[in-house]
Short mmCIF file of C-alpha atoms in Angstrom, two decimals:
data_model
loop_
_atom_site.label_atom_id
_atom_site.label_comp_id
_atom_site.label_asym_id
_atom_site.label_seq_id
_atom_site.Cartn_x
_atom_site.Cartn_y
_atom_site.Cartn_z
CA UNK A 1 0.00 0.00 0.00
CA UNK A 2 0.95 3.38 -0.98
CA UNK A 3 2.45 5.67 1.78
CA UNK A 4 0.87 9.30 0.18
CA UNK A 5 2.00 12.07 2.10
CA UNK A 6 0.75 15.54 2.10
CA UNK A 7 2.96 17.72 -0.94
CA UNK A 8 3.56 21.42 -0.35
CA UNK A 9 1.62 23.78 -1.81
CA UNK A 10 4.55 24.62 -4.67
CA UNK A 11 4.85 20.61 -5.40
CA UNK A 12 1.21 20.32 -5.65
CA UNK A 13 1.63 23.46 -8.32
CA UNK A 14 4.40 21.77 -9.97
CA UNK A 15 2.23 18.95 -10.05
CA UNK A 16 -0.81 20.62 -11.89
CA UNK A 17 1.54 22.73 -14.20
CA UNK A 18 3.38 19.60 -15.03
CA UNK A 19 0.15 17.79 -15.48
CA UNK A 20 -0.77 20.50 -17.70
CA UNK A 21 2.44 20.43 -20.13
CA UNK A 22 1.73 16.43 -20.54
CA UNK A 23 -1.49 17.41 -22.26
CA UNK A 24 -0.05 19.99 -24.29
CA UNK A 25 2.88 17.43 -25.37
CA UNK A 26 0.20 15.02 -26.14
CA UNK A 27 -1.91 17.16 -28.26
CA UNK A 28 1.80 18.12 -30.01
CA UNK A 29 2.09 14.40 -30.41
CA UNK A 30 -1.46 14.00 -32.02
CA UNK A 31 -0.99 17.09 -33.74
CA UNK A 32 2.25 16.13 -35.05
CA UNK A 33 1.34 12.44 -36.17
CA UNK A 34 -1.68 14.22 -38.18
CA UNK A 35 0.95 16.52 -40.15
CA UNK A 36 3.24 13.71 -40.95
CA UNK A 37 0.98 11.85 -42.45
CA UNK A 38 -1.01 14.80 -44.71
CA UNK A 39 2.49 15.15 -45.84
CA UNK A 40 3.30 11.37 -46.57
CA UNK A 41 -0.51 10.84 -48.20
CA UNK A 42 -0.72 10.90 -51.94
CA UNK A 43 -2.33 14.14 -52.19
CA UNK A 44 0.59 15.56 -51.19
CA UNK A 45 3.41 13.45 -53.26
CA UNK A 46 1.50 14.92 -56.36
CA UNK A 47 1.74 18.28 -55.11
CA UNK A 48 5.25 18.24 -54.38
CA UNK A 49 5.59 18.14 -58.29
CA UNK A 50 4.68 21.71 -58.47
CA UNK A 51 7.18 24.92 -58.13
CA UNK A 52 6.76 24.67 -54.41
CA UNK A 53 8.81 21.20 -53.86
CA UNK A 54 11.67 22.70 -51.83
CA UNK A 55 9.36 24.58 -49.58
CA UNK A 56 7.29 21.43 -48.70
CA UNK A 57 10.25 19.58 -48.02
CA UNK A 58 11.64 22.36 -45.68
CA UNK A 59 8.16 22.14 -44.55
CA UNK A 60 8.92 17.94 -43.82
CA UNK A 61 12.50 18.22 -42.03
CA UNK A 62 10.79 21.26 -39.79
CA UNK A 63 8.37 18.79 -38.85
CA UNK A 64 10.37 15.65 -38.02
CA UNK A 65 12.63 18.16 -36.07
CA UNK A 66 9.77 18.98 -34.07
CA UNK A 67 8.47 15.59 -33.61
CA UNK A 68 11.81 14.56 -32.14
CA UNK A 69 12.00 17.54 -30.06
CA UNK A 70 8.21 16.72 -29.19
CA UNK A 71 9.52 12.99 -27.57
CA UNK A 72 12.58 15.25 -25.70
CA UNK A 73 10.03 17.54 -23.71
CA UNK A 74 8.09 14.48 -23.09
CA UNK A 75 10.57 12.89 -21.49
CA UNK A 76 11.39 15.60 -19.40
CA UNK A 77 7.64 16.19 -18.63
CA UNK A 78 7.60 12.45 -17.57
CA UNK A 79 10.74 12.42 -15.22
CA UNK A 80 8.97 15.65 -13.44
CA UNK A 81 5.81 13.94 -12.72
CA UNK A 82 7.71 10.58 -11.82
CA UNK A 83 9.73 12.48 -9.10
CA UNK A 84 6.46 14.66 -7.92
CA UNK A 85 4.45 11.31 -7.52
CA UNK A 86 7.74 10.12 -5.48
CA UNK A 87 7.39 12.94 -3.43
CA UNK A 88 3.94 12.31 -2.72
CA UNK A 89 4.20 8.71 -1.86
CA UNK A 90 6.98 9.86 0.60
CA UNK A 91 9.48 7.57 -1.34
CA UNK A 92 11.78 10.70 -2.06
CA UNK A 93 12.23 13.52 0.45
CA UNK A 94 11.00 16.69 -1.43
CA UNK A 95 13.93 18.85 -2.19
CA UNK A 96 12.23 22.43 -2.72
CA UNK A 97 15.46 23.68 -4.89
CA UNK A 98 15.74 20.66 -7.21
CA UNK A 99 12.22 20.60 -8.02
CA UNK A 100 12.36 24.56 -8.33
CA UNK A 101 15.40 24.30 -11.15
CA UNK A 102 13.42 21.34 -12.49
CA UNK A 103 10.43 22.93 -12.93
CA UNK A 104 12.08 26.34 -14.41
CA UNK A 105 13.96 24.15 -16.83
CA UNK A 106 11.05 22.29 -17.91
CA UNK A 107 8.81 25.61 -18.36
CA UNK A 108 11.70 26.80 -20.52
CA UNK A 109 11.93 23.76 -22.67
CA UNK A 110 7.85 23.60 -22.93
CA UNK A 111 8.12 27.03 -24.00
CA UNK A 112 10.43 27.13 -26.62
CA UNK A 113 8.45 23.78 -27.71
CA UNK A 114 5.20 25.95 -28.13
CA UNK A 115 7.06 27.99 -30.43
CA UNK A 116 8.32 25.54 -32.55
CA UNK A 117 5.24 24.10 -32.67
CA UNK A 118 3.43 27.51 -33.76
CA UNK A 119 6.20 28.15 -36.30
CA UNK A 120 6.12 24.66 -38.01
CA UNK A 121 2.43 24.52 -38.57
CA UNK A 122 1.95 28.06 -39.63
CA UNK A 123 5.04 27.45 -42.34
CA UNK A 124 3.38 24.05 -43.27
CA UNK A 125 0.26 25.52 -43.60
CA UNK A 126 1.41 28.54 -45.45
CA UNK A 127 3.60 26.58 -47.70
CA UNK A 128 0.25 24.25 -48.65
CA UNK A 129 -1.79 27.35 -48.95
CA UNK A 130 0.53 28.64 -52.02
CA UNK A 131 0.65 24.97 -53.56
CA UNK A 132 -3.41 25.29 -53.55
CA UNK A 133 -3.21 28.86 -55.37
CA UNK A 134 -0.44 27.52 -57.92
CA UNK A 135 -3.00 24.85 -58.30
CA UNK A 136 -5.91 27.43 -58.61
CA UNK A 137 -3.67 29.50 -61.32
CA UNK A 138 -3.02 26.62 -63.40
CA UNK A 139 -6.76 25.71 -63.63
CA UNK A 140 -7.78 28.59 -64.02
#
């Protein structure tokens, strides 16, 4: 049986922020998986054949960049939560610092993942959005 202790207030706050981040890496995960495979259907192989060929594969690398940076923060997310829940179940002593630097660290790295995120989608978006308008030119 679990020994659960009672957390201070600023672990149970790490806890809900890191809580928080694991949701946000798991939408980036879903998110992610969706791009990757727009960009592997056929749809897209034929319209990589236009003028816009270098930008969707810039497009590509940008993404499987993110993806792997997507498993990094999860990771980190992960080991946060794991030593939290040791906390709780009074298997670890809570060290107020540590978790403190953890949890600044993590923020940072969840932050700058945000913005990656933002920035891939908008340029694989954008670059799709002037593949459809070459398309819409040449039928035209």
């Amino acid at each position: 049986m679990e020994n659960v202790t009672e957390m201070s207030d600023r672990s149970a706050e790490y806890h809900v922020i890191a809580k928080r981040w694991k949701s946000d890496v798991e939408f980036f995960k879903i998110e992610s998986a969706f791009l990757s495979r727009l960009k592997q259907d056929y749809y897209f192989t034929r319209l990589s054949a236009y003028r816009n060929t270098e930008e969707l594969q810039k497009a590509g690398d940008k993404l499987l960049k993110l993806q792997d940076d997507i498993l990094w923060a999860e990771a980190h997310v992960d080991a946060q939560l794991y030593q939290l829940a040791q906390v709780a179940e009074n298997t670890e002593e809570e060290n107020s610092k540590g978790l403190a630097l953890t949890n600044a660290a993590v923020g940072h790295l969840m932050i700058s993942l945000t913005h990656e995120y933002q920035e891939v989608k908008k340029q694989f978006f954008t670059t799709v959005g002037t593949v459809f308008r070459e398309l819409e030119t040449l039928a035209g």
